[in-house]
Amino acid sequence: MITWETVWKFLWYGGLGLFAVLAVVITIRGWKDLKHLLRSVHDERPPAR
Amino acid sequence: MSHTNFGPIDWAITGALLVGITLAGVWFNRLARTVETFIIAGRKVRGYLGVASIIASEMGLVTVMYAAQKGFTGGFSAFHIALVAGIAALLVGLTGFIVIPLRKAGVMTIPEFYEKRFGRGARVLGGAILAFSGILNMGMYLKADSLFITALTGMESAVHLRLAMTIMLGLVLVYTALGGMISVLVTDYLQFVIMAVVLVGVSILLMLKIPWNDLAAGVRTLRGEAGFNPLAEEGFGAGYVVWMFFLGLISCAVWQTAAIRASSAEDTAAVRKTFTWGSIGFVIRFMVPYFWGICALVWIASRPEMSAIFLDKGASPETTLKAMPTALASILPTGVLGLLMAGMLAAAMSTYNTYLHAWSSVLTQDVFGAILGERLAQRGRITLARVFMLLIGVFLLVWGLWYPLGEDLWDYMAVTGAIYFTGAFAVLAAGLYWRRASRVGAYASMACGFAALTGLKPVQNLIGVQWRSEYVGLATVALAIVAMAAGSFLAPDAPPAEPERTQ
């Protein structure tokens, strides 16, 4: 029988594990996105006189 | 003074973080040249950076403190709040409810949408209510954060504590005011990485110290069935679960700091990715601190000298708030405590910068910008936003730290937030999805948000009632929806004038 404790145990281990994996992915891909953003914003600046 | 393992190494780690993040934020201020770059980073934020930013900014130290308190007092059944918040964020990500049409509308703030849909007056009123509600809501953050720092470090001098918090807020003000959204995104990314390491690392250490079966047995003894079943009326109850689902929906679709992520996104695909994957962050931001609070509960219960303070029936909310950091200061070793402090300060700073940025943007763009129009030039708007950041920062120090507030902080925060979001939900949803929604309906709906004030205990005492806050909140939402419908049917907007024919 599924009890509330089983539900929370599944949510805890599943959620924490998923977050750990996601955090690694976001760290790597987010770094690329950040470089893209900074490059784009930098390129948009008016040329220095 | 309670025992703490916090030592010089921990102070060094904490100091290095503060200096590093501030320097990174200041370095990128040179890129903020236009209002659009300052407020929404030129709409160039891609999905993964959006996810990092939304998780970092929506998980403040104040969230950790209140969530840990819920875990401490409610046991595992508090996990339901994390679960329904995650489901709500996932639904928003998958369906694009509110956030996709908002992105397509091309607005920078939610009140800007009000103007497009309901006229300039709605924007000014909506912006003023949003800023009022948000700044009051934020006013309590320093209070909760200071309790965490006190308990973790064992620092007893109130003067030292106030100085430390003033310095931290000052550092955030410097880089947020200079760099705008670009600095917010750069520092949010760094803070996300630090926070993720700390959240997962500390949780694993706690699981090694206190196995799951010991936790479950402890919660069963101390909290009974209500410690597991969220529907048990002696615990949270069904009404509370429904209210939490609505709050989950609000916090990712209607709350300005989350909705601005939709505005900053490069395209609608990035919006969907941000909210769909961000849903895991919305679960974690609550569940991890609940778990820490539950660990604190079981740890404290096994120590008579601590349980006499924290598990006493008359323990004040401020005492139970300090339970988690007090327990962790004893459980975790030196070095790890420094990382925990660094991670939590990262959480606090990423929230402060986002909120300072959000409320100053709303005041600049939606209240003063809308009133002054073209008379307020681009440079003037950025300067005005910086002035508002400074003023909000001063308010935070006075209100949250130096001013001795005498009421329950969670109730205060929930009610101040509800003043805005109960009305805003009806206005946004109707404005985006119902063609007949009218200006009068929008005004009536926004005004209804003030009914949420009856959720405050002092107001209830004044009018002689005892209502549970979740029922007050849900009733206010219903009232705002009815007001929108009634106002729109009774006073519809005039149809747009026919364009004149030219011969």
Coordinates of C-alpha atoms in Angstrom, one line a residue:
Chain A
M1 CA 0.0 0.0 0.0
I2 CA 1.3 3.4 -0.9
T3 CA 1.5 5.6 2.2
W4 CA 2.2 9.3 2.5
E5 CA 5.6 8.5 3.8
T6 CA 6.4 6.5 0.5
V7 CA 5.2 9.5 -1.6
W8 CA 7.5 11.9 0.3
K9 CA 10.4 9.5 0.2
F10 CA 10.1 9.1 -3.5
L11 CA 9.7 12.9 -4.0
W12 CA 12.7 13.6 -1.9
Y13 CA 15.2 11.2 -3.4
G14 CA 13.8 11.7 -7.0
G15 CA 13.7 15.5 -6.7
L16 CA 17.1 15.9 -5.2
G17 CA 18.7 13.5 -7.7
L18 CA 17.0 15.2 -10.6
F19 CA 18.0 18.6 -9.3
A20 CA 21.7 17.5 -9.0
V21 CA 21.7 16.3 -12.6
L22 CA 19.8 19.4 -13.8
A23 CA 22.2 21.7 -11.9
V24 CA 25.2 20.2 -13.8
V25 CA 23.4 20.7 -17.1
I26 CA 22.3 24.3 -16.3
T27 CA 25.8 25.2 -15.1
I28 CA 27.4 24.1 -18.4
R29 CA 24.7 25.3 -20.8
G30 CA 24.0 28.4 -18.8
W31 CA 27.6 29.4 -19.1
K32 CA 27.3 29.3 -22.9
D33 CA 24.1 31.3 -22.7
L34 CA 25.8 33.9 -20.5
K35 CA 28.7 34.2 -22.9
H36 CA 26.2 34.7 -25.8
L37 CA 24.3 37.3 -23.9
L38 CA 27.4 39.3 -23.0
R39 CA 28.8 39.1 -26.5
S40 CA 25.5 40.2 -28.0
V41 CA 25.1 43.2 -25.6
H42 CA 28.7 44.2 -26.1
D43 CA 28.4 44.1 -29.9
E44 CA 25.4 46.4 -29.7
R45 CA 27.2 49.2 -28.1
P46 CA 27.9 52.2 -30.3
P47 CA 31.5 52.3 -31.6
A48 CA 33.9 54.3 -29.5
R49 CA 34.9 57.6 -31.0
Chain B
M1 CA 24.8 31.1 23.6
S2 CA 24.2 27.8 21.7
H3 CA 27.1 25.7 20.4
T4 CA 28.4 26.5 16.9
N5 CA 31.2 25.0 14.8
F6 CA 31.4 28.2 12.7
G7 CA 35.1 29.3 12.8
P8 CA 37.6 31.6 11.0
I9 CA 37.8 29.4 7.9
D10 CA 34.0 29.8 7.5
W11 CA 34.4 33.6 7.8
A12 CA 37.1 33.6 5.1
I13 CA 34.9 31.6 2.7
T14 CA 32.0 33.9 3.3
G15 CA 34.1 37.1 2.8
A16 CA 35.6 35.7 -0.4
L17 CA 32.1 35.1 -1.8
L18 CA 30.9 38.6 -1.0
V19 CA 33.9 40.3 -2.6
G20 CA 33.9 38.0 -5.7
I21 CA 30.2 38.4 -6.5
T22 CA 30.3 42.2 -6.0
L23 CA 33.3 42.6 -8.3
A24 CA 31.6 40.4 -11.0
G25 CA 28.5 42.6 -10.8
V26 CA 30.3 45.9 -10.9
W27 CA 32.5 44.7 -13.8
F28 CA 29.5 44.3 -16.1
N29 CA 27.9 47.6 -15.4
R30 CA 29.7 49.0 -18.5
L31 CA 27.3 47.1 -20.7
A32 CA 24.1 48.7 -19.4
R33 CA 23.6 51.5 -21.9
T34 CA 19.9 51.6 -22.8
V35 CA 16.7 51.2 -20.7
E36 CA 16.0 47.9 -22.5
T37 CA 19.4 46.5 -21.6
F38 CA 19.1 47.8 -18.1
I39 CA 15.7 46.3 -17.4
I40 CA 15.4 43.2 -19.6
A41 CA 18.9 42.6 -20.8
G42 CA 18.0 43.5 -24.4
R43 CA 15.7 40.4 -24.6
K44 CA 18.7 38.1 -25.3
V45 CA 18.4 35.7 -22.4
R46 CA 18.4 32.1 -23.6
G47 CA 16.7 29.1 -21.8
Y48 CA 19.4 27.7 -19.5
L49 CA 20.5 31.1 -18.3
G50 CA 16.9 31.9 -17.7
V51 CA 16.5 28.7 -15.6
A52 CA 19.6 29.5 -13.5
S53 CA 18.4 33.0 -13.0
I54 CA 14.8 32.2 -12.0
I55 CA 16.0 29.5 -9.5
A56 CA 18.6 31.7 -8.0
S57 CA 16.3 34.7 -7.6
E58 CA 13.2 32.8 -6.4
M59 CA 15.1 31.0 -3.7
G60 CA 16.1 33.6 -1.2
L61 CA 17.5 33.0 2.3
V62 CA 14.1 34.2 3.6
T63 CA 12.5 31.3 1.6
V64 CA 14.9 28.9 3.2
M65 CA 14.1 30.2 6.7
Y66 CA 10.3 30.1 6.4
A67 CA 10.4 26.8 4.6
A68 CA 12.7 25.2 7.2
Q69 CA 10.3 26.5 9.8
K70 CA 7.4 24.8 8.0
G71 CA 9.3 21.6 7.9
F72 CA 10.1 22.0 11.6
T73 CA 6.5 22.6 12.6
G74 CA 4.7 20.5 10.0
G75 CA 7.0 17.6 9.3
F76 CA 6.9 15.7 6.0
S77 CA 3.4 16.9 5.1
A78 CA 5.0 20.3 4.4
F79 CA 6.4 18.6 1.3
H80 CA 3.0 19.0 -0.4
I81 CA 3.7 22.8 -0.8
A82 CA 6.9 22.0 -2.8
L83 CA 5.0 19.4 -4.9
V84 CA 2.1 21.6 -5.8
A85 CA 4.4 24.6 -6.5
G86 CA 6.4 22.3 -8.9
I87 CA 3.2 21.1 -10.6
A88 CA 1.9 24.7 -11.0
A89 CA 5.3 25.8 -12.6
L90 CA 5.3 22.8 -14.9
L91 CA 1.7 23.6 -16.0
V92 CA 2.8 27.2 -16.7
G93 CA 5.8 26.0 -18.7
L94 CA 3.9 23.4 -20.7
T95 CA 0.8 25.5 -21.5
G96 CA 2.5 28.9 -21.5
F97 CA -0.4 30.2 -19.3
I98 CA 0.0 34.0 -19.0
V99 CA 3.8 34.0 -19.6
I100 CA 3.7 33.3 -23.4
P101 CA 1.0 35.9 -24.2
L102 CA 2.9 38.3 -21.9
R103 CA 6.1 37.7 -23.9
K104 CA 4.3 38.0 -27.2
A105 CA 2.8 41.3 -26.0
G106 CA 6.4 42.6 -25.9
V107 CA 6.1 44.3 -22.5
M108 CA 8.9 44.8 -19.9
T109 CA 6.7 44.8 -16.8
I110 CA 3.2 43.5 -16.0
P111 CA 1.7 47.0 -15.5
E112 CA 2.9 47.9 -19.0
F113 CA 0.6 45.2 -20.2
Y114 CA -2.2 46.8 -18.2
E115 CA -1.7 50.0 -20.2
K116 CA -1.8 48.2 -23.5
R117 CA -5.0 46.5 -22.6
F118 CA -6.8 48.8 -20.2
G119 CA -5.2 52.3 -20.6
R120 CA -2.6 54.4 -18.9
G121 CA -4.6 54.8 -15.6
A122 CA -4.6 51.1 -15.1
R123 CA -0.8 51.0 -15.5
V124 CA -0.2 53.7 -13.0
L125 CA -2.6 52.2 -10.4
G126 CA -1.4 48.6 -11.0
G127 CA 2.2 49.7 -10.8
A128 CA 1.7 51.6 -7.6
I129 CA -0.1 48.7 -6.0
L130 CA 2.5 46.2 -7.2
A131 CA 5.4 48.4 -5.9
F132 CA 3.6 49.1 -2.6
S133 CA 2.9 45.4 -2.1
G134 CA 6.3 44.2 -3.2
I135 CA 8.4 46.6 -1.2
L136 CA 6.4 46.0 2.0
N137 CA 6.8 42.3 1.3
M138 CA 10.5 42.6 0.8
G139 CA 10.8 44.7 3.9
M140 CA 11.0 41.6 6.1
Y141 CA 13.8 39.8 4.3
L142 CA 16.6 41.3 6.3
K143 CA 14.8 40.3 9.6
A144 CA 14.7 36.6 8.6
D145 CA 18.2 36.7 7.2
S146 CA 19.6 38.3 10.3
L147 CA 18.1 35.4 12.4
F148 CA 19.9 32.9 10.2
I149 CA 23.3 34.6 10.5
T150 CA 22.9 35.0 14.3
A151 CA 22.0 31.4 14.8
L152 CA 24.7 30.0 12.5
T153 CA 27.6 32.1 13.7
G154 CA 26.6 32.5 17.3
M155 CA 27.1 36.2 16.8
E156 CA 25.3 37.9 19.7
S157 CA 26.1 41.6 19.3
A158 CA 23.2 43.3 17.6
V159 CA 25.5 46.1 16.4
H160 CA 27.8 43.7 14.6
L161 CA 24.8 42.0 13.0
R162 CA 23.3 45.2 11.8
L163 CA 26.6 46.3 10.3
A164 CA 27.0 43.0 8.5
M165 CA 23.6 43.2 7.0
T166 CA 24.1 46.8 6.0
I167 CA 27.3 46.0 4.3
M168 CA 25.7 43.1 2.4
L169 CA 22.8 45.2 1.2
G170 CA 25.2 48.0 0.3
L171 CA 27.2 45.7 -1.9
V172 CA 24.1 44.4 -3.7
L173 CA 22.9 48.0 -4.2
V174 CA 26.2 49.0 -5.8
Y175 CA 26.2 46.3 -8.5
T176 CA 22.4 46.2 -9.1
A177 CA 22.2 50.0 -9.5
L178 CA 25.2 50.2 -11.8
G179 CA 24.6 47.2 -14.0
G180 CA 20.9 46.5 -14.1
M181 CA 19.6 43.3 -15.5
I182 CA 23.0 42.3 -17.0
S183 CA 24.6 42.4 -13.6
V184 CA 21.6 40.6 -12.1
L185 CA 22.0 37.8 -14.7
V186 CA 25.8 37.4 -14.3
T187 CA 25.6 37.3 -10.5
D188 CA 22.5 35.1 -10.5
Y189 CA 24.4 32.6 -12.6
L190 CA 27.3 32.5 -10.1
Q191 CA 24.9 32.4 -7.2
F192 CA 23.0 29.5 -8.8
V193 CA 26.2 27.4 -9.0
I194 CA 27.2 28.1 -5.4
M195 CA 23.6 27.5 -4.2
A196 CA 23.3 24.2 -6.1
V197 CA 26.5 22.8 -4.6
V198 CA 25.4 23.8 -1.1
L199 CA 21.8 22.6 -1.3
V200 CA 22.8 19.1 -2.6
G201 CA 26.0 18.8 -0.5
V202 CA 24.5 19.8 2.8
S203 CA 21.4 17.6 2.2
I204 CA 23.7 14.6 1.5
L205 CA 25.7 15.3 4.7
L206 CA 22.4 15.5 6.7
M207 CA 21.2 12.2 5.2
L208 CA 24.4 10.5 6.3
K209 CA 24.0 11.9 9.8
I210 CA 20.3 11.1 10.3
P211 CA 19.0 8.2 8.1
W212 CA 15.5 8.5 6.6
N213 CA 14.0 5.8 9.0
D214 CA 15.2 7.8 12.0
L215 CA 13.6 10.9 10.6
A216 CA 10.3 9.2 9.8
A217 CA 10.2 7.6 13.3
G218 CA 11.0 11.0 14.9
V219 CA 8.3 12.9 12.9
R220 CA 5.7 10.1 13.7
T221 CA 6.4 10.4 17.4
L222 CA 6.5 14.2 17.5
R223 CA 3.8 15.2 14.9
G224 CA 1.7 12.0 14.5
E225 CA -0.3 11.4 11.3
A226 CA -0.5 15.2 10.5
G227 CA 3.3 15.0 10.1
F228 CA 2.8 13.0 6.9
N229 CA -0.8 13.6 5.6
P230 CA -1.3 17.2 4.4
L231 CA -5.0 16.7 4.2
A232 CA -5.3 15.9 7.9
E233 CA -7.4 18.7 9.4
E234 CA -5.3 18.8 12.6
G235 CA -2.4 19.7 10.3
F236 CA -2.6 21.7 7.1
G237 CA -6.0 20.6 5.7
A238 CA -7.5 20.6 2.1
G239 CA -8.1 24.4 2.0
Y240 CA -4.5 25.0 2.7
V241 CA -3.4 22.6 -0.1
V242 CA -5.6 24.5 -2.6
W243 CA -4.2 27.9 -1.5
M244 CA -0.7 26.6 -1.9
F245 CA -1.4 25.5 -5.4
F246 CA -2.7 28.9 -6.2
L247 CA 0.4 30.5 -4.6
G248 CA 2.6 28.2 -6.8
L249 CA 0.8 29.5 -9.9
I250 CA 1.1 33.1 -8.8
S251 CA 4.8 32.9 -7.9
C252 CA 5.8 31.8 -11.4
A253 CA 3.2 33.5 -13.7
V254 CA 2.0 36.7 -12.0
W255 CA 4.7 37.7 -9.6
Q256 CA 6.8 40.4 -11.3
T257 CA 10.2 39.0 -10.6
A258 CA 9.3 35.7 -12.2
A259 CA 7.3 37.2 -15.0
I260 CA 10.2 39.5 -16.0
R261 CA 12.0 36.3 -17.0
A262 CA 9.4 35.8 -19.6
S263 CA 9.9 39.4 -20.8
S264 CA 13.7 39.0 -20.9
A265 CA 13.6 35.7 -22.8
E266 CA 15.0 35.6 -26.4
D267 CA 11.8 33.9 -27.7
T268 CA 8.7 31.9 -26.6
A269 CA 10.7 28.6 -26.7
A270 CA 13.1 30.0 -24.2
V271 CA 10.1 31.0 -22.0
R272 CA 8.7 27.5 -22.1
K273 CA 12.1 26.0 -21.3
T274 CA 12.7 28.4 -18.4
F275 CA 9.4 27.5 -16.7
T276 CA 9.3 23.8 -17.6
W277 CA 12.8 23.1 -16.2
G278 CA 12.5 25.8 -13.6
S279 CA 9.6 23.7 -12.1
I280 CA 12.2 21.4 -10.6
G281 CA 13.8 24.4 -9.0
F282 CA 10.4 25.5 -7.7
V283 CA 10.1 22.0 -6.0
I284 CA 13.7 22.1 -4.6
R285 CA 13.6 25.6 -3.3
F286 CA 11.0 24.5 -0.8
M287 CA 11.7 20.8 -0.3
V288 CA 15.4 21.1 0.6
P289 CA 14.8 23.6 3.5
Y290 CA 11.8 21.5 4.6
F291 CA 14.1 18.5 4.9
W292 CA 16.6 20.6 6.8
G293 CA 13.8 21.7 9.1
I294 CA 12.7 18.1 9.7
C295 CA 16.4 17.1 10.4
A296 CA 16.5 20.0 12.9
L297 CA 13.3 18.8 14.5
V298 CA 14.5 15.2 15.1
W299 CA 18.0 16.4 16.1
I300 CA 16.7 18.9 18.7
A301 CA 14.2 16.4 20.0
S302 CA 17.1 14.1 21.0
R303 CA 18.7 16.9 23.1
P304 CA 16.8 17.8 26.2
E305 CA 18.5 21.2 26.7
M306 CA 17.6 22.2 23.1
S307 CA 14.1 20.7 23.0
A308 CA 13.2 22.7 26.2
I309 CA 13.7 25.8 24.1
F310 CA 12.5 24.9 20.6
L311 CA 9.8 22.3 21.3
D312 CA 8.2 24.1 24.1
K313 CA 4.5 24.6 23.4
G314 CA 4.8 28.3 24.0
A315 CA 7.8 28.7 21.6
S316 CA 7.5 31.9 19.6
P317 CA 7.6 31.9 15.8
E318 CA 11.0 33.7 16.0
T319 CA 12.3 30.8 18.1
T320 CA 11.1 28.1 15.7
L321 CA 12.6 30.1 12.8
K322 CA 16.0 29.8 14.5
A323 CA 15.7 26.0 15.0
M324 CA 17.2 25.0 11.6
P325 CA 20.3 27.2 11.6
T326 CA 20.9 26.4 15.3
A327 CA 20.8 22.7 14.7
L328 CA 22.9 22.9 11.5
A329 CA 25.6 24.9 13.5
S330 CA 26.0 21.9 15.7
I331 CA 25.5 19.1 13.1
L332 CA 27.8 20.4 10.3
P333 CA 31.6 20.6 10.6
T334 CA 33.7 23.8 10.2
G335 CA 34.3 24.6 6.5
V336 CA 31.0 23.1 5.5
L337 CA 29.3 25.8 7.6
G338 CA 31.3 28.5 5.7
L339 CA 30.1 27.0 2.4
L340 CA 26.5 26.9 3.8
M341 CA 26.8 30.6 4.8
A342 CA 28.2 31.4 1.4
G343 CA 25.4 29.6 -0.4
M344 CA 22.8 31.2 1.7
L345 CA 24.2 34.7 1.3
A346 CA 24.3 34.0 -2.4
A347 CA 20.6 33.1 -2.2
A348 CA 19.9 36.3 -0.2
M349 CA 21.9 38.5 -2.6
S350 CA 20.4 37.1 -5.8
T351 CA 16.9 37.7 -4.3
Y352 CA 17.8 41.2 -3.1
N353 CA 19.2 42.3 -6.5
T354 CA 16.3 40.9 -8.4
Y355 CA 13.7 42.5 -6.1
L356 CA 15.5 45.8 -5.9
H357 CA 15.7 45.8 -9.7
A358 CA 12.1 44.7 -10.2
W359 CA 10.4 47.3 -7.9
S360 CA 12.6 50.2 -9.0
S361 CA 11.8 49.2 -12.6
V362 CA 8.1 49.2 -11.9
L363 CA 8.2 52.6 -10.1
T364 CA 10.3 54.1 -12.9
Q365 CA 8.6 52.6 -16.0
D366 CA 5.0 52.2 -14.8
V367 CA 4.4 55.0 -12.3
F368 CA 6.6 57.9 -13.0
G369 CA 7.5 57.0 -16.6
A370 CA 3.8 56.5 -17.5
I371 CA 2.9 59.9 -15.9
L372 CA 5.8 61.9 -17.4
G373 CA 5.9 60.1 -20.8
E374 CA 8.5 61.4 -23.3
R375 CA 9.6 64.1 -20.8
L376 CA 11.5 61.4 -19.0
A377 CA 14.5 60.5 -21.3
Q378 CA 16.3 57.2 -21.3
R379 CA 19.2 58.4 -19.2
G380 CA 16.8 60.0 -16.8
R381 CA 14.9 56.7 -16.4
I382 CA 18.1 54.8 -15.6
T383 CA 19.1 57.4 -13.0
L384 CA 15.6 57.4 -11.5
A385 CA 15.7 53.6 -11.2
R386 CA 19.0 53.9 -9.4
V387 CA 17.5 56.5 -7.0
F388 CA 14.6 54.2 -6.3
M389 CA 16.9 51.3 -5.6
L390 CA 18.8 53.4 -3.0
L391 CA 15.5 54.5 -1.4
I392 CA 14.2 51.0 -1.3
G393 CA 17.5 49.8 0.3
V394 CA 17.2 52.5 3.0
F395 CA 13.6 51.4 3.6
L396 CA 14.7 47.8 4.0
L397 CA 17.3 48.7 6.6
V398 CA 14.9 50.9 8.6
W399 CA 11.8 48.6 8.3
G400 CA 13.3 45.2 8.4
L401 CA 16.2 45.5 10.7
W402 CA 16.1 48.6 12.8
Y403 CA 12.4 48.8 13.2
P404 CA 11.1 46.3 15.9
L405 CA 8.1 44.7 14.2
G406 CA 5.9 43.0 16.6
E407 CA 3.8 40.6 14.5
D408 CA 4.2 37.2 12.8
L409 CA 6.4 37.7 9.8
W410 CA 4.9 35.0 7.6
D411 CA 1.4 36.4 7.9
Y412 CA 2.8 39.8 7.2
M413 CA 4.5 38.6 4.1
A414 CA 1.6 36.5 2.7
V415 CA -0.8 39.4 3.2
T416 CA 1.4 42.1 1.7
G417 CA 2.0 39.9 -1.4
A418 CA -1.7 39.1 -1.7
I419 CA -2.6 42.8 -1.9
Y420 CA -1.1 42.7 -5.4
F421 CA -1.4 39.2 -6.7
T422 CA -5.0 38.4 -6.0
G423 CA -6.2 41.3 -8.1
A424 CA -3.4 40.9 -10.7
F425 CA -4.3 37.3 -11.4
A426 CA -7.8 38.3 -12.4
V427 CA -6.6 41.3 -14.4
L428 CA -3.9 39.4 -16.3
A429 CA -5.9 36.3 -16.9
A430 CA -9.0 38.2 -18.1
G431 CA -6.9 40.8 -20.0
L432 CA -5.0 38.1 -21.9
Y433 CA -7.8 35.6 -22.5
W434 CA -11.2 37.4 -22.4
R435 CA -11.9 40.0 -25.1
R436 CA -14.8 41.6 -23.2
A437 CA -12.7 42.4 -20.1
S438 CA -13.1 46.1 -19.5
R439 CA -11.2 48.9 -17.8
V440 CA -13.8 49.2 -15.0
G441 CA -13.5 45.5 -14.3
A442 CA -9.7 45.9 -14.1
Y443 CA -9.9 48.8 -11.6
A444 CA -12.5 46.9 -9.5
S445 CA -10.4 43.8 -9.5
M446 CA -7.2 45.5 -8.5
A447 CA -9.0 47.3 -5.6
C448 CA -10.3 43.9 -4.3
G449 CA -6.7 42.9 -3.5
F450 CA -6.9 45.1 -0.4
A451 CA -9.5 42.7 1.0
A452 CA -6.5 40.4 1.7
L453 CA -5.6 42.7 4.5
T454 CA -8.3 40.9 6.6
G455 CA -5.9 38.0 6.7
L456 CA -3.8 39.9 9.2
K457 CA -4.4 39.0 12.9
P458 CA -4.5 42.6 14.1
V459 CA -7.1 43.5 11.5
Q460 CA -9.1 40.4 12.4
N461 CA -9.0 41.4 16.1
L462 CA -10.2 44.9 15.1
I463 CA -13.3 43.6 13.3
G464 CA -13.8 40.7 15.7
V465 CA -13.4 37.7 13.5
Q466 CA -11.1 34.6 13.4
W467 CA -10.5 33.5 9.8
R468 CA -7.8 31.1 8.5
S469 CA -5.5 33.0 6.2
E470 CA -5.9 30.4 3.4
Y471 CA -9.7 31.0 3.3
V472 CA -9.2 34.8 3.3
G473 CA -6.7 34.4 0.4
L474 CA -9.0 32.2 -1.7
A475 CA -12.0 34.3 -1.0
T476 CA -10.1 37.4 -2.1
V477 CA -9.1 35.7 -5.4
A478 CA -12.8 34.8 -6.0
L479 CA -13.9 38.3 -5.2
A480 CA -11.4 39.8 -7.6
I481 CA -12.6 37.4 -10.4
V482 CA -16.2 38.3 -9.7
A483 CA -15.3 42.0 -9.7
M484 CA -13.6 41.7 -13.0
A485 CA -16.6 39.9 -14.5
A486 CA -19.2 42.2 -13.0
G487 CA -17.3 45.4 -14.0
S488 CA -16.8 44.1 -17.5
F489 CA -20.5 43.2 -18.0
L490 CA -21.9 46.3 -16.3
A491 CA -19.4 48.8 -17.8
P492 CA -17.9 47.5 -21.0
D493 CA -15.3 49.5 -22.8
A494 CA -16.5 51.7 -25.7
P495 CA -15.8 50.0 -29.1
P496 CA -12.9 51.5 -30.9
A497 CA -13.9 54.4 -33.3
E498 CA -14.2 53.6 -37.0
P499 CA -11.3 54.9 -38.9
E500 CA -12.3 57.9 -41.1
R501 CA -12.6 57.1 -44.8
T502 CA -10.4 59.2 -47.1
Q503 CA -11.6 60.0 -50.5

